[in-house]
Backbone as JSON, one array per atom type, in Angstrom:
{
  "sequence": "XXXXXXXXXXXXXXXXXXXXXXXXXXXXXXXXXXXXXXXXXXXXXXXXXXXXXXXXXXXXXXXXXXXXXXXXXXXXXXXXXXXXXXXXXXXXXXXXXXXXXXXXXXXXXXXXXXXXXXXXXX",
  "N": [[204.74, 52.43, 199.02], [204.68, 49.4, 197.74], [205.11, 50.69, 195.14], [207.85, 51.04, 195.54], [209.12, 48.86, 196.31], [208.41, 46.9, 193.94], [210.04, 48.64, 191.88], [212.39, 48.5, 192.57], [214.15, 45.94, 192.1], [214.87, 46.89, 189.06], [216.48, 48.98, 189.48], [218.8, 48.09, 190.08], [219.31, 46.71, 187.63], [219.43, 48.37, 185.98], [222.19, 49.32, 186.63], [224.19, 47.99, 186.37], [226.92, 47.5, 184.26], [227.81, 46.11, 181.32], [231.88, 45.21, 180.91], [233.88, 47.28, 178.62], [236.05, 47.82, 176.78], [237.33, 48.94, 174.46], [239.82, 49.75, 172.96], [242.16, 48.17, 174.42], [242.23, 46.33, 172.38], [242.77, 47.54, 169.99], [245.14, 47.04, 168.67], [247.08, 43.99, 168.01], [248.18, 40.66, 168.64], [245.79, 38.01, 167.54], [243.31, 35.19, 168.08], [240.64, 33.99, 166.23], [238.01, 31.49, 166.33], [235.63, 29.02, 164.73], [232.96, 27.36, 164.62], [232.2, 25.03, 161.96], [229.93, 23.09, 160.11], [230.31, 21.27, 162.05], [232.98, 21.13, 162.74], [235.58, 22.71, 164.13], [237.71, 26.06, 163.51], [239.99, 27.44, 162.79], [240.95, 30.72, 162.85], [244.09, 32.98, 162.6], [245.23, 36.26, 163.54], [246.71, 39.42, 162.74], [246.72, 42.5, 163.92], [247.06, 45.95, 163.25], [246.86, 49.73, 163.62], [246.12, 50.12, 161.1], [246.22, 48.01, 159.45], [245.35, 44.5, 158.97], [246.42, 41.19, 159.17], [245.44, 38.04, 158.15], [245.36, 34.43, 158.99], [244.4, 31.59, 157.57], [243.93, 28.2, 157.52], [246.41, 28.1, 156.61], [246.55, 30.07, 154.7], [247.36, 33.44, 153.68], [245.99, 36.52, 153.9], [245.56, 40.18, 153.13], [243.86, 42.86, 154.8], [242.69, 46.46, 154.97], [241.91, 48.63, 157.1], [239.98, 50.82, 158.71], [238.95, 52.6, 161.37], [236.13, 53.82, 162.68], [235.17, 54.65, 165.47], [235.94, 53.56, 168.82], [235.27, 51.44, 168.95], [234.86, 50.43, 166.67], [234.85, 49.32, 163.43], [235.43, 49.3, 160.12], [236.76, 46.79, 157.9], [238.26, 45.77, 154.46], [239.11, 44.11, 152.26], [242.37, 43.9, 150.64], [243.44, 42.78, 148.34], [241.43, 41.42, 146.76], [239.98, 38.49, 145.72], [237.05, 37.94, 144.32], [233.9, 38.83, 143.41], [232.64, 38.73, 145.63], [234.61, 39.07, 148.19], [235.72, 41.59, 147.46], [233.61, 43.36, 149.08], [233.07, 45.39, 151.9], [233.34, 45.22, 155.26], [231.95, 45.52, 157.78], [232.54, 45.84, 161.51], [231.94, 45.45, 164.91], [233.12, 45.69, 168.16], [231.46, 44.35, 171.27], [231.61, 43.64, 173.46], [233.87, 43.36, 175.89], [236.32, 41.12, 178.28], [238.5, 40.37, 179.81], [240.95, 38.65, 178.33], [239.54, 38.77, 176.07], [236.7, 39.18, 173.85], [233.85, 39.96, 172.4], [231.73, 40.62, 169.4], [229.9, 42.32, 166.98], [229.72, 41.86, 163.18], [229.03, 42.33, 159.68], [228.51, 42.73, 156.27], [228.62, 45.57, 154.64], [226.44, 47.77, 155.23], [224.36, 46.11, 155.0], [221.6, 43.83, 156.76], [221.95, 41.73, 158.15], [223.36, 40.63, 160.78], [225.79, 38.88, 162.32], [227.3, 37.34, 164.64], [230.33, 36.46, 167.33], [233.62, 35.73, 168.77], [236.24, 36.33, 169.81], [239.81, 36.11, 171.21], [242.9, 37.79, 172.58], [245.89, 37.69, 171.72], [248.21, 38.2, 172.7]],
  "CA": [[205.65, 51.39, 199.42], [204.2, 48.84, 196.53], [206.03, 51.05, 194.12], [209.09, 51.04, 195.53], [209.2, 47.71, 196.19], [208.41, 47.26, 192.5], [210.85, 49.4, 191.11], [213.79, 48.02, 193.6], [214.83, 45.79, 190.5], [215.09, 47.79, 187.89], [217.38, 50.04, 189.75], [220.2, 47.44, 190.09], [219.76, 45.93, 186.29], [220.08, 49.78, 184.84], [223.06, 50.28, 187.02], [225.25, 46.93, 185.85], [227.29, 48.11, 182.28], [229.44, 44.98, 180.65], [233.21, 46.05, 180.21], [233.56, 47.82, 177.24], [237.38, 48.37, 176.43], [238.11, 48.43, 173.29], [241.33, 50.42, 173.17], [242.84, 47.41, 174.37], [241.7, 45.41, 171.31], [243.05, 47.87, 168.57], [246.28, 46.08, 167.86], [247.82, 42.92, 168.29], [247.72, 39.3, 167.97], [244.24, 37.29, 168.08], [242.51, 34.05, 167.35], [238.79, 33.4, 166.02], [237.8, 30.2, 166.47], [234.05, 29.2, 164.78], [232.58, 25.99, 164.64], [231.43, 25.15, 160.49], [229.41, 21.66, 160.22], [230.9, 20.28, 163.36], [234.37, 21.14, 162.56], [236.05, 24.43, 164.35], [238.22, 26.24, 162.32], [240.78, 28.59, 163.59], [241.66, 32.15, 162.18], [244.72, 33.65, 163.52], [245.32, 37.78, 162.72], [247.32, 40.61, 163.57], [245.93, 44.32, 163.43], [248.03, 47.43, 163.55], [245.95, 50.58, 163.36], [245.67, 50.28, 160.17], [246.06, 46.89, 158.82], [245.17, 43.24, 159.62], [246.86, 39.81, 158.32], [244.71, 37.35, 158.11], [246.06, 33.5, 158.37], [243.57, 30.85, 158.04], [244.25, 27.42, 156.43], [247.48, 28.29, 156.34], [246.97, 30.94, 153.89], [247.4, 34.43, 154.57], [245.31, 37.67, 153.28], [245.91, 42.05, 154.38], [243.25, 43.83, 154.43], [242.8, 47.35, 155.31], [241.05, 48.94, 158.79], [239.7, 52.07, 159.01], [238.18, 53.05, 162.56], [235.08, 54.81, 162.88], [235.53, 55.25, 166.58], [236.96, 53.33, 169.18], [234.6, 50.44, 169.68], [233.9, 49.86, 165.3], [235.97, 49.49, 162.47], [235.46, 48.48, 158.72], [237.67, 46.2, 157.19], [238.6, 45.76, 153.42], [240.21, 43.12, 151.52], [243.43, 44.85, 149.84], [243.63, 42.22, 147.18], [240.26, 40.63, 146.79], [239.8, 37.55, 144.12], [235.99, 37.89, 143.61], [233.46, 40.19, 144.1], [232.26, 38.9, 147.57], [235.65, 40.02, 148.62], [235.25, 43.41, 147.57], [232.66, 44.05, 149.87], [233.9, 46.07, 153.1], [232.79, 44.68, 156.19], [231.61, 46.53, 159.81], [232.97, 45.05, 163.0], [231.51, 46.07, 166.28], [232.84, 45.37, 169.61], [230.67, 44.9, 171.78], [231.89, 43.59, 175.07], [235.27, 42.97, 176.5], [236.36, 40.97, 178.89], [239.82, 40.16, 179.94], [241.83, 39.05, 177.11], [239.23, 38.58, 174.93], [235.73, 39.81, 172.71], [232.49, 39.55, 171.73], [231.76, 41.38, 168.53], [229.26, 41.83, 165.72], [229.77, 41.7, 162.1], [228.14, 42.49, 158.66], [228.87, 43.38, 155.33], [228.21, 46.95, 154.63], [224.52, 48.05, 154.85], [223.45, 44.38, 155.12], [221.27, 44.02, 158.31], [222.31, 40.46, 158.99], [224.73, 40.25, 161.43], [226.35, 37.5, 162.94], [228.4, 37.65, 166.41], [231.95, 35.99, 167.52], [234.42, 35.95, 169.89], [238.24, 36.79, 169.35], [241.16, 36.3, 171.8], [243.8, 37.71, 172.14], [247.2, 36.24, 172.18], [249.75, 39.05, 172.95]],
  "C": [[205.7, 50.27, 198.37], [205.25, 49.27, 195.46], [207.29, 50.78, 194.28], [209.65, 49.85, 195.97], [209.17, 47.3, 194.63], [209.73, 47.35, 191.76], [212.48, 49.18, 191.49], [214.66, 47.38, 192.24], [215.33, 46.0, 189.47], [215.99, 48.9, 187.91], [218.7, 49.15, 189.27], [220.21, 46.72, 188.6], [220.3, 47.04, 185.96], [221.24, 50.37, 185.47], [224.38, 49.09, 186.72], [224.94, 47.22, 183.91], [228.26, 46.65, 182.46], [230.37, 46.34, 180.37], [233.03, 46.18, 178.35], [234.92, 48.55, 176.99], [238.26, 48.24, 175.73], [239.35, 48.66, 172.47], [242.41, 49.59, 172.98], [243.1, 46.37, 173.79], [242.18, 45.9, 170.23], [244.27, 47.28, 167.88], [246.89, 44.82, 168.61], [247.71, 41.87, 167.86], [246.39, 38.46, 168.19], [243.9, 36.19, 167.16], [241.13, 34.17, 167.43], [238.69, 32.24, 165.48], [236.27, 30.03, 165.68], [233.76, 27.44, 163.94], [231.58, 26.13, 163.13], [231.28, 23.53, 160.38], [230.39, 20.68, 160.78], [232.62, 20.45, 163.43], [235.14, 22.72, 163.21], [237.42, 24.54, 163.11], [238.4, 27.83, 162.97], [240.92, 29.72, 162.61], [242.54, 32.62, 163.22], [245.33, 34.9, 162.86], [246.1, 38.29, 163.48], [247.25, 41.53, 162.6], [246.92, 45.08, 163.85], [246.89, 48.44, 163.2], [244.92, 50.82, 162.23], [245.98, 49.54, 158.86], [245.6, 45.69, 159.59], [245.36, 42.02, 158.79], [246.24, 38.93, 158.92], [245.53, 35.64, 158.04], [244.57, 32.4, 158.79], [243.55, 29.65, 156.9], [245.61, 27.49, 155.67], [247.88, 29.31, 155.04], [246.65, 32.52, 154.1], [246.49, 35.65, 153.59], [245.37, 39.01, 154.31], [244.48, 42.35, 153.95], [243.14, 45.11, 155.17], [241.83, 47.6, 156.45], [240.84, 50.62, 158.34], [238.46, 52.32, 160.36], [237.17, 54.36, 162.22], [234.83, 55.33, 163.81], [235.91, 53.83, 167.65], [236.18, 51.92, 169.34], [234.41, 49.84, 167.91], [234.85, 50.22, 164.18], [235.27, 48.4, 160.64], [236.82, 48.11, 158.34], [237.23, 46.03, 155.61], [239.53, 45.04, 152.47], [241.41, 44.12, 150.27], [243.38, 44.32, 148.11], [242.57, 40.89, 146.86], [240.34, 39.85, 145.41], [238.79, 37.36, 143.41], [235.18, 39.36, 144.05], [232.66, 39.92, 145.25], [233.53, 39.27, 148.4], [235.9, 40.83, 148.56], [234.44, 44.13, 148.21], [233.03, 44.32, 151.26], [232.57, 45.31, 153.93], [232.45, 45.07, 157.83], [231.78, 45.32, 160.95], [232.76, 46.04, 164.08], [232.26, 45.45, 167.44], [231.67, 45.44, 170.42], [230.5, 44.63, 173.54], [233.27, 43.29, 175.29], [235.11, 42.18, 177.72], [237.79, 40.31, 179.25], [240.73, 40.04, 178.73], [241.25, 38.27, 175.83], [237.68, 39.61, 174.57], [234.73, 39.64, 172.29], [232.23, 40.81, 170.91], [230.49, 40.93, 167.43], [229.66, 41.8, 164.75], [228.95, 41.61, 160.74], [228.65, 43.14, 157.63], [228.09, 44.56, 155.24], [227.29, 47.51, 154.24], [223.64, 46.86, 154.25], [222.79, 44.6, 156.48], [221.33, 42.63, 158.44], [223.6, 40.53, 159.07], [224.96, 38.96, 161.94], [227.77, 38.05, 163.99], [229.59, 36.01, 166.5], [232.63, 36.12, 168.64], [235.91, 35.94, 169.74], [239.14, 36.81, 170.76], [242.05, 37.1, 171.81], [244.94, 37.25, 172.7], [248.45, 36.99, 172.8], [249.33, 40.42, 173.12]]
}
């Protein structure tokens, strides 16, 4: 009885999954918002399968998408100006939730990531 008293807990954490629907994330319009020494600082994009325009500061940049499966995608600056812009970049989803995102991020076979949150707008 002990045990299963116990173990009562552990049933109902391993049986709650976050949404996870990232389907409805592969194209459209979206803002990322991220707060840089006290100041936010908007990005606003739009992805098609297999691009994404970038506007931020009022200046705009494409870079390329290639899906790895439905939840993770590297991006690729098309027309990079240095060589930290040449470096492709892994984007994870990793939760959904209505009409927006929580996601990781990392340049490619870096293990520091850094997490976000994206909107979207349409």
């Amino acid at each position: 009885m002990r045990f299963l008293l116990l173990s009562l807990p552990f049933t109902f954490i391993s049986c709650y999954q976050q949404e996870r629907n990232c389907s409805d994330f592969k194209t459209g319009k979206f803002k990322f918002e991220q707060e840089i020494d006290g100041k936010t600082h908007t990005t606003i994009f739009e992805r098609t399968e297999e691009l994404e325009i970038d506007t931020y500061e009022g200046k705009s940049d494409t870079s390329s998408i290639r899906w790895i499966n439905d939840c993770e995608y590297i991006v690729q600056k098309m027309n990079p100006k240095n060589m930290q812009e040449k470096k492709a970049v892994h984007m994870k989803i990793l939760t959904t939730k209505g009409d927006s995102y929580t996601f990781e991020y990392s340049f490619v076979g870096d293990t520091n990531k850094q997490k976000g949150t994206v909107t979207k707008l349409n």
